[in-house]
JSON list of C-alpha atoms in Angstrom, two decimals:
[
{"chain": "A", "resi": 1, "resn": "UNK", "atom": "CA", "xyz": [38.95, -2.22, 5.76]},
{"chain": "A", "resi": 2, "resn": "UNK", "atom": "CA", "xyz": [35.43, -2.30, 6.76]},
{"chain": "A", "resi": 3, "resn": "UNK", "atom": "CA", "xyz": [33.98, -2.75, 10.18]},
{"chain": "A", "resi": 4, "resn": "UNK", "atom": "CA", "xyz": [33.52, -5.78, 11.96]},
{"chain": "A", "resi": 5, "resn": "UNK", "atom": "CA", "xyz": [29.72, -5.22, 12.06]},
{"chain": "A", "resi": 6, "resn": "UNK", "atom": "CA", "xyz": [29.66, -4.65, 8.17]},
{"chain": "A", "resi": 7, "resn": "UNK", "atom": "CA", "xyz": [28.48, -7.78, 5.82]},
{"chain": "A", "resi": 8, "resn": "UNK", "atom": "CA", "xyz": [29.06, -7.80, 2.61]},
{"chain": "A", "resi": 9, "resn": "UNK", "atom": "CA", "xyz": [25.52, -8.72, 1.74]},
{"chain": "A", "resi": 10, "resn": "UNK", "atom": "CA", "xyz": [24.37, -5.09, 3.05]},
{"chain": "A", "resi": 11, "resn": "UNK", "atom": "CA", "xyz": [26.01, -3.75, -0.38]},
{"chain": "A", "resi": 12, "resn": "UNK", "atom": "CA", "xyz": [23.90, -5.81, -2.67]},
{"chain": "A", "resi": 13, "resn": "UNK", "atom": "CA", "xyz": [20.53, -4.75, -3.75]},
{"chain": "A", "resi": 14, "resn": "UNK", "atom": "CA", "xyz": [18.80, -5.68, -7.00]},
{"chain": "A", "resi": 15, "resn": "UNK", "atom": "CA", "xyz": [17.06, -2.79, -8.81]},
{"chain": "A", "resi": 16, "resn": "UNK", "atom": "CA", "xyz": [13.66, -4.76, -9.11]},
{"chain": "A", "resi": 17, "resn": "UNK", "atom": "CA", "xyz": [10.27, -2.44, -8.78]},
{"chain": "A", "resi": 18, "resn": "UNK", "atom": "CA", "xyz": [6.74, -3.10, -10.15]},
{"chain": "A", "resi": 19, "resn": "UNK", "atom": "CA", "xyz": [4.88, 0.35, -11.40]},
{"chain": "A", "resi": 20, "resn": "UNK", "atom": "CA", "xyz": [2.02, 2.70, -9.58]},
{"chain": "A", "resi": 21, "resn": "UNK", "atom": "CA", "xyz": [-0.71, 4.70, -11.58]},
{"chain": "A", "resi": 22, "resn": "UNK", "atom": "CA", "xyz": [-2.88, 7.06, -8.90]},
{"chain": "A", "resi": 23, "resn": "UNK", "atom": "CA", "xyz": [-6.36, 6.92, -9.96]},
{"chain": "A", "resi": 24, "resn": "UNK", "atom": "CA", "xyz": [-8.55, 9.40, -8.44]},
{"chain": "A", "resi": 25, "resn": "UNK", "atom": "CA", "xyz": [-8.34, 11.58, -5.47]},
{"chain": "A", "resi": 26, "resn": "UNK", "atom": "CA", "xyz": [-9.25, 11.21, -1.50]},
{"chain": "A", "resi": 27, "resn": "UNK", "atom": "CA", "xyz": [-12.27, 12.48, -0.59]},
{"chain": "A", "resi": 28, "resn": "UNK", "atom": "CA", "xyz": [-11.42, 12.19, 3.03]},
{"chain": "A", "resi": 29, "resn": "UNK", "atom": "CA", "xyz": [-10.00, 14.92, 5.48]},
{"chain": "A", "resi": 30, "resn": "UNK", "atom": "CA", "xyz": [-6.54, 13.13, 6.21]},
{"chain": "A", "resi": 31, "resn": "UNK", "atom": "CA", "xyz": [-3.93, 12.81, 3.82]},
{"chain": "A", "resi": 32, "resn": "UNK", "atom": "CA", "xyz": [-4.31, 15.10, 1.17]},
{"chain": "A", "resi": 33, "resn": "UNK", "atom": "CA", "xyz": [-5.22, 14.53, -2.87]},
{"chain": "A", "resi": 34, "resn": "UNK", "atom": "CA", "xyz": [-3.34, 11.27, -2.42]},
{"chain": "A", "resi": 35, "resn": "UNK", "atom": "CA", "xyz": [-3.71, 9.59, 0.45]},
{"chain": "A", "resi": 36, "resn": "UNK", "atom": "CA", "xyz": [-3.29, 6.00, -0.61]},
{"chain": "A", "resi": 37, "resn": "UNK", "atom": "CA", "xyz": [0.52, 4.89, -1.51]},
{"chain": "A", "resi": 38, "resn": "UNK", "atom": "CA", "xyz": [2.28, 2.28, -2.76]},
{"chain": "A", "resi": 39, "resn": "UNK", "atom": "CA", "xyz": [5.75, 1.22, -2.26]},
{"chain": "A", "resi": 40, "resn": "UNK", "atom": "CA", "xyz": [7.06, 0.13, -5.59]},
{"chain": "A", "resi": 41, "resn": "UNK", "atom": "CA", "xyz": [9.91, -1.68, -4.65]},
{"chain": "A", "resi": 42, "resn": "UNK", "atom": "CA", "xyz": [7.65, -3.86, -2.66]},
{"chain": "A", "resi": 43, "resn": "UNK", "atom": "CA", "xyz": [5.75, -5.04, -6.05]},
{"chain": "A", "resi": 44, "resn": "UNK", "atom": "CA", "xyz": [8.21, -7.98, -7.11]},
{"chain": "A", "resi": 45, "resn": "UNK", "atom": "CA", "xyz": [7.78, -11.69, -6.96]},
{"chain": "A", "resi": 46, "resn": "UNK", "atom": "CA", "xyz": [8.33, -13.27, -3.21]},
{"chain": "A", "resi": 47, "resn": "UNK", "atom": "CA", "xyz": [7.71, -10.14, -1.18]},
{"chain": "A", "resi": 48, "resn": "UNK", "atom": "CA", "xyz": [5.13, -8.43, 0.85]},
{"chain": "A", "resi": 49, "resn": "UNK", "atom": "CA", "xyz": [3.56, -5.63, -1.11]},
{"chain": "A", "resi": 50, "resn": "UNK", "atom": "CA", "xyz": [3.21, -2.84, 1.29]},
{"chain": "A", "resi": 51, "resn": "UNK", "atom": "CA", "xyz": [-0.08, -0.23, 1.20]},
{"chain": "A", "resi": 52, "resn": "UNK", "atom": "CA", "xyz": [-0.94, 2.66, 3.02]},
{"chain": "A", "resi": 53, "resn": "UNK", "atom": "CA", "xyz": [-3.16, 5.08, 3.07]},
{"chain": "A", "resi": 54, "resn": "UNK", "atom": "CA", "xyz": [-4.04, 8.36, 6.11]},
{"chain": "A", "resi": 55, "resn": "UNK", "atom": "CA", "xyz": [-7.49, 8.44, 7.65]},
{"chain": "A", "resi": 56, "resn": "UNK", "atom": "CA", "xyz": [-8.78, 9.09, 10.86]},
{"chain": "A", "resi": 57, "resn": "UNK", "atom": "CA", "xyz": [-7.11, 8.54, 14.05]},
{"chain": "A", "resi": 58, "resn": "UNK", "atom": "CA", "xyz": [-7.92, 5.59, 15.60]},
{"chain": "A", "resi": 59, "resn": "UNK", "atom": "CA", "xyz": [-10.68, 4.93, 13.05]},
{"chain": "A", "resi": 60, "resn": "UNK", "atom": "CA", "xyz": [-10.97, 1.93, 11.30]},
{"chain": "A", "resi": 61, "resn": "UNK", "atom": "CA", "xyz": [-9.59, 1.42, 7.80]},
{"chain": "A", "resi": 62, "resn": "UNK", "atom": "CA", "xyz": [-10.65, -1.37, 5.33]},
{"chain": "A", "resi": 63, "resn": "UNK", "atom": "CA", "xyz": [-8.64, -1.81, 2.51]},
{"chain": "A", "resi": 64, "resn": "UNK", "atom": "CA", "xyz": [-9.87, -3.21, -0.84]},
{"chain": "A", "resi": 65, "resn": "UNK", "atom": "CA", "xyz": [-8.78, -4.76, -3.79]},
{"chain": "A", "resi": 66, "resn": "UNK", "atom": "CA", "xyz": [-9.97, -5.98, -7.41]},
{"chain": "A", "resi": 67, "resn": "UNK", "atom": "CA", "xyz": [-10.04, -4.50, -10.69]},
{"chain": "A", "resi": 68, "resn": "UNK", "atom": "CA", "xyz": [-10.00, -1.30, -11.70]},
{"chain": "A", "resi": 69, "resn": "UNK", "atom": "CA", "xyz": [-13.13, 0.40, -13.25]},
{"chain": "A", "resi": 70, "resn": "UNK", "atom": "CA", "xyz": [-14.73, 3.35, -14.15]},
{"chain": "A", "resi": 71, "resn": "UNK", "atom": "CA", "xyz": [-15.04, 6.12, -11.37]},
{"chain": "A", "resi": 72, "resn": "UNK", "atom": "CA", "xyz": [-18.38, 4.73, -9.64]},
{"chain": "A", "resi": 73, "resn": "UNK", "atom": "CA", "xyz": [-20.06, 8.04, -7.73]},
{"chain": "A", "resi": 74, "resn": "UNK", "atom": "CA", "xyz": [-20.47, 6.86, -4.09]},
{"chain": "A", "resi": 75, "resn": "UNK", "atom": "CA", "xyz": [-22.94, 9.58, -2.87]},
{"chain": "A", "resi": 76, "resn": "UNK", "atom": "CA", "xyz": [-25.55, 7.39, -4.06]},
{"chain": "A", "resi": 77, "resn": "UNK", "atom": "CA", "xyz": [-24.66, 5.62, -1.01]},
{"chain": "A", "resi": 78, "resn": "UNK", "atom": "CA", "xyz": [-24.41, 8.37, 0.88]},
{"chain": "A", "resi": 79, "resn": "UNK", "atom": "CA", "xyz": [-20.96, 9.46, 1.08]},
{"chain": "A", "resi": 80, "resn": "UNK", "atom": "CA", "xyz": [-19.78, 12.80, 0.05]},
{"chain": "A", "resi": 81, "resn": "UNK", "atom": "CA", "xyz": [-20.04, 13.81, -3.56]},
{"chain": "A", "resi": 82, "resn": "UNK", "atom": "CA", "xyz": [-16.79, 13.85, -4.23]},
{"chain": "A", "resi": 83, "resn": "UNK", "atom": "CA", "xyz": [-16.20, 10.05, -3.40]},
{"chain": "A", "resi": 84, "resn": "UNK", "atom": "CA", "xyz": [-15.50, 7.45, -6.19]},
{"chain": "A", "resi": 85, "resn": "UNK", "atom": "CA", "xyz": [-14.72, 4.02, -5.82]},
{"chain": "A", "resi": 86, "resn": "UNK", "atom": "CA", "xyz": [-12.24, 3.10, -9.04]},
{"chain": "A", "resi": 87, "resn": "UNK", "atom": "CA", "xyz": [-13.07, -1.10, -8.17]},
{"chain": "A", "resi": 88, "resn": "UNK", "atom": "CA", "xyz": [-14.88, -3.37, -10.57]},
{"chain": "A", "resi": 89, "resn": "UNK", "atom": "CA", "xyz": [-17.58, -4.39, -7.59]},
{"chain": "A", "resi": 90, "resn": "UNK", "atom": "CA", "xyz": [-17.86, -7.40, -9.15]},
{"chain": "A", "resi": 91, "resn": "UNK", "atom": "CA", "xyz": [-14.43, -8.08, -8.35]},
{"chain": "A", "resi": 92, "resn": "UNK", "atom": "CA", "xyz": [-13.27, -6.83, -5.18]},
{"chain": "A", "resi": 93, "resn": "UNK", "atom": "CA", "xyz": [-12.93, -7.65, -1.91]},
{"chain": "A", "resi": 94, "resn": "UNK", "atom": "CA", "xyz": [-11.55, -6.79, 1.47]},
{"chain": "A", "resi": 95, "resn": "UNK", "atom": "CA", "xyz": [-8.02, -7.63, 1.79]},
{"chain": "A", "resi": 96, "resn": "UNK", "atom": "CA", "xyz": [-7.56, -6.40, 5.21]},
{"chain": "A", "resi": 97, "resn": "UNK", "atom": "CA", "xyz": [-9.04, -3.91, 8.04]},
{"chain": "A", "resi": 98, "resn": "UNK", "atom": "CA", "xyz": [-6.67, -2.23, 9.95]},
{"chain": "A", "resi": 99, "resn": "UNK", "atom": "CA", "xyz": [-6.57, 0.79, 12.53]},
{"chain": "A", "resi": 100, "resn": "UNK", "atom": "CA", "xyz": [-5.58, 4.34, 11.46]},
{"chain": "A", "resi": 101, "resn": "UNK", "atom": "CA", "xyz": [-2.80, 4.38, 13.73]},
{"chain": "A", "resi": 102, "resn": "UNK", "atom": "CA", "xyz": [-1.95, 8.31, 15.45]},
{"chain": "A", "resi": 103, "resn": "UNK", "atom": "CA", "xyz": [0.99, 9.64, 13.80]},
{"chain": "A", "resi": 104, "resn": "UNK", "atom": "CA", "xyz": [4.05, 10.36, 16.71]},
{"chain": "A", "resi": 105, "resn": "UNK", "atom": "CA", "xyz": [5.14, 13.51, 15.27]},
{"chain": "A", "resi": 106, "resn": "UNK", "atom": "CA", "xyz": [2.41, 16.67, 15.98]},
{"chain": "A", "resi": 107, "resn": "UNK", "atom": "CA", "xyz": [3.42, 18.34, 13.23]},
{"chain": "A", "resi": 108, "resn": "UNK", "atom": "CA", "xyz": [2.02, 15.55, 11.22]},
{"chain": "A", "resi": 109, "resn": "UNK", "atom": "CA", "xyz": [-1.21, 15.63, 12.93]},
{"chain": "A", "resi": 110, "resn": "UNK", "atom": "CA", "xyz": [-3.08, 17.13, 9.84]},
{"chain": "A", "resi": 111, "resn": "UNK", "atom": "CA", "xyz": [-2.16, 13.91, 8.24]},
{"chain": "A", "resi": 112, "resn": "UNK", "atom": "CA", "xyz": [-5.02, 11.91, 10.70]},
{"chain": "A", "resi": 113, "resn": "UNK", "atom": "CA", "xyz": [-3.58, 8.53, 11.64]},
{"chain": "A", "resi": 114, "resn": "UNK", "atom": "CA", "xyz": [-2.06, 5.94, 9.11]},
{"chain": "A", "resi": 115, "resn": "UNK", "atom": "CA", "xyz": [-2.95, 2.28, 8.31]},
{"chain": "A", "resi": 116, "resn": "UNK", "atom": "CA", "xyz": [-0.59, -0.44, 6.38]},
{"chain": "A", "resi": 117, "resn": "UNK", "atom": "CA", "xyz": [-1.86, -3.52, 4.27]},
{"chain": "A", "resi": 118, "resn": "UNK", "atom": "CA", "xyz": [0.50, -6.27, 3.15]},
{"chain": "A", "resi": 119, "resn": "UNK", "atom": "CA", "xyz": [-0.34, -9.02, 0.62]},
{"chain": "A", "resi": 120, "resn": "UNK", "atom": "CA", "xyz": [2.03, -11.33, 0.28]},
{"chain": "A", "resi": 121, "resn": "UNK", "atom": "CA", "xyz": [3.44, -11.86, -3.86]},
{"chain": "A", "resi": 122, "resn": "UNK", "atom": "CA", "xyz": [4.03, -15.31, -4.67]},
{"chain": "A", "resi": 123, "resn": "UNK", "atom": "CA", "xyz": [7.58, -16.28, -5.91]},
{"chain": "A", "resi": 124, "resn": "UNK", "atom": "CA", "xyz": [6.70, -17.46, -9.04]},
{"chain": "A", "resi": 125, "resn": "UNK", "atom": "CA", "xyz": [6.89, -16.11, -12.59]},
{"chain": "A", "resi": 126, "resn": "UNK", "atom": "CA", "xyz": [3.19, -16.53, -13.66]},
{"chain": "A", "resi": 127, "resn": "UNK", "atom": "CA", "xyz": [2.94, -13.13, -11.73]},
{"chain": "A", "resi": 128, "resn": "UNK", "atom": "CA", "xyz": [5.13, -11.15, -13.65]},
{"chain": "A", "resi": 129, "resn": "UNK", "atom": "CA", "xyz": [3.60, -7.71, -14.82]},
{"chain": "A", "resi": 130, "resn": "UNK", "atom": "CA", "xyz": [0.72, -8.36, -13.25]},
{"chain": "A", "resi": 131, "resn": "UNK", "atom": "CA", "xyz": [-2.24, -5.68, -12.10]},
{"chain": "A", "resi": 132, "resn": "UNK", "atom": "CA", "xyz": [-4.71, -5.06, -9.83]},
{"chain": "A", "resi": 133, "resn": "UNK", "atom": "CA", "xyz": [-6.11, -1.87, -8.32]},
{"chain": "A", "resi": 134, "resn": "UNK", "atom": "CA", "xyz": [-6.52, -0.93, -4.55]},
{"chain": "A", "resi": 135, "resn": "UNK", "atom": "CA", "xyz": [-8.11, 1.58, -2.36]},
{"chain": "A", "resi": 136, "resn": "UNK", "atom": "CA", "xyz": [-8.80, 2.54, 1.23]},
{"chain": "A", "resi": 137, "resn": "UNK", "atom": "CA", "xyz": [-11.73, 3.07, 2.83]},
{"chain": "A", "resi": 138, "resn": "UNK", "atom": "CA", "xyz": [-12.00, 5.13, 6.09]},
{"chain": "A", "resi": 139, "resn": "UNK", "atom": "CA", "xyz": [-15.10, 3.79, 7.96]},
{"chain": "A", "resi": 140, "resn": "UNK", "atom": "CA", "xyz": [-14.95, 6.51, 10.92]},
{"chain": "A", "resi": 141, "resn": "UNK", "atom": "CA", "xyz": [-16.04, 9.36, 8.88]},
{"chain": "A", "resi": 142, "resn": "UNK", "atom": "CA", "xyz": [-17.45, 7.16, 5.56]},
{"chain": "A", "resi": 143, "resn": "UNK", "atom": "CA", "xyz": [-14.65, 8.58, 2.98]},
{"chain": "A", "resi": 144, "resn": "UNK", "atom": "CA", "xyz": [-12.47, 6.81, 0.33]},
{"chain": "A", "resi": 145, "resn": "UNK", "atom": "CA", "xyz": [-8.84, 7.22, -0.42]},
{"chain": "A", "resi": 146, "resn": "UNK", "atom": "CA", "xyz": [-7.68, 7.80, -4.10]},
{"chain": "A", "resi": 147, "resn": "UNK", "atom": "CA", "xyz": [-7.24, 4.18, -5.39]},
{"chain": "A", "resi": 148, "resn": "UNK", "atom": "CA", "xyz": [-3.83, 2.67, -7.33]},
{"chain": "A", "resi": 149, "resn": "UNK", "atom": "CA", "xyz": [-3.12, 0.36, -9.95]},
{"chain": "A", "resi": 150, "resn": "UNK", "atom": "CA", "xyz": [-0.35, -2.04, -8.85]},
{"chain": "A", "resi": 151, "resn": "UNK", "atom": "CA", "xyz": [1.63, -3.73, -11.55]},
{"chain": "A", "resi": 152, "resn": "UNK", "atom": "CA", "xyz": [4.35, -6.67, -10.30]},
{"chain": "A", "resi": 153, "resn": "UNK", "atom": "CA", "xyz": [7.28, -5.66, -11.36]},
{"chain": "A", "resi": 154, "resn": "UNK", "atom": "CA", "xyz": [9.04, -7.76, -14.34]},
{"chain": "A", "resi": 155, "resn": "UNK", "atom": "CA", "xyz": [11.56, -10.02, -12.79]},
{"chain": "A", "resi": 156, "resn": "UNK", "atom": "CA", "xyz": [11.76, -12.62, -10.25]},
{"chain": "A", "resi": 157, "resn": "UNK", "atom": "CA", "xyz": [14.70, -11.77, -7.41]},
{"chain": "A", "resi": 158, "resn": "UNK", "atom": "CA", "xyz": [17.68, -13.66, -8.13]},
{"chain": "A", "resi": 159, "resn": "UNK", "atom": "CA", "xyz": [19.95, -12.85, -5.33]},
{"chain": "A", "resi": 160, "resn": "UNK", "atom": "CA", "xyz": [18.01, -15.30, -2.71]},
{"chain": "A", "resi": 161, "resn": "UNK", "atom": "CA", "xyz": [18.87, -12.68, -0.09]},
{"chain": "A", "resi": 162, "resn": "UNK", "atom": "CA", "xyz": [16.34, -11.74, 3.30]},
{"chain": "A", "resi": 163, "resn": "UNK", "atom": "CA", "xyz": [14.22, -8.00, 2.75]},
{"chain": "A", "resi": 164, "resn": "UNK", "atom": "CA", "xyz": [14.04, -7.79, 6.09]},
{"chain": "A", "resi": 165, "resn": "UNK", "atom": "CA", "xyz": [12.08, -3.73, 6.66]},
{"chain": "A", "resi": 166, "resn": "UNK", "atom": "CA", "xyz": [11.11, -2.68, 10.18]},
{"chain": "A", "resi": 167, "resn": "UNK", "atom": "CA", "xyz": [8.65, 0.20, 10.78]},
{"chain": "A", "resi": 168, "resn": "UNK", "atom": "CA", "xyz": [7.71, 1.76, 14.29]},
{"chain": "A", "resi": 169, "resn": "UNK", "atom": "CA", "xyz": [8.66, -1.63, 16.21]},
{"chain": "A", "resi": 170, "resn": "UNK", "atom": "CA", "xyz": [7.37, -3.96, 13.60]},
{"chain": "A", "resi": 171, "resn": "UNK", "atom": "CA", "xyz": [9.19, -6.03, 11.12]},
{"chain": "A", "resi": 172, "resn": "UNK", "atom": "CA", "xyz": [8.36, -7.87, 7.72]},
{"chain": "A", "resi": 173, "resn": "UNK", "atom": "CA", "xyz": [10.22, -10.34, 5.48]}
]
């Protein structure tokens, strides 16, 4: 038999996901090409889609949604030249400013520090396959992350079970 501890809920997942396209590339020193990411399993009706991107260490991140766009050149504003912001400006907006929290492990040091966004997702059908394009941008040292197109995934959770994730002492769901 199973253990005491063991419920049978813990075997039951449903194999919902919405879809990520990278757009672009980081022009920052932390984190690589790609230093925005998405968790696609997060993208579904009802739950808290989950962003996050590397930047400085203890720097302050603001992250941005909207629609996406043509690559807009940023040094015109005087960021590097290899900076592009991938929102419609007409259409986006800051969704949340959070700190580029130090990463625990030293040998992830080159990484910088890392930063997490949540928007909630409405339960509701009228969401379904929808998109809408994010990206990160790293205030401390005036870079941008690559951005990503986030598309809801295509079905409403039926199970009615708790997501509950925990991540370095927090939880969400």
């Amino acid at each position: 038999g199973q253990p005491r501890t063991w419920w049978m809920a813990d075997a039951v997942e449903e194999d919902l996901e919405g879809t990520v396209t990278a757009l672009g590339s980081s022009c920052g020193r932390y984190g690589g090409s790609e230093s925005h990411r998405v968790a696609t399993r997060s993208l579904i009706p009802g739950a808290y889609a989950r962003f996050r991107a590397n930047g400085t260490p203890n720097g302050l991140g603001l992250f941005a949604v909207g629609l996406p766009a043509p690559p807009l050149p940023m040094s015109r504003f005087g960021l590097p030249a290899n900076c592009f912001l991938h929102l419609d400006p007409a259409s986006a907006f800051i969704a949340a400013s959070e700190p580029f929290g130090p990463l625990p492990d030293v040998m992830l040091a080159l990484r910088g520090g890392e930063a997490e966004a949540h928007i909630k997702l409405p339960a509701v059908n009228q969401i379904l396959g929808t998109a809408f394009t994010a990206q990160w941008f790293d205030v401390s040292d005036g870079s941008m992350s690559n951005a990503a197109t986030a598309v809801i995934g295509g079905a409403v959770p039926s199970l009615d079970l708790a997501n509950v994730q925990t991540y370095a002492g927090r939880s969400h769901g």
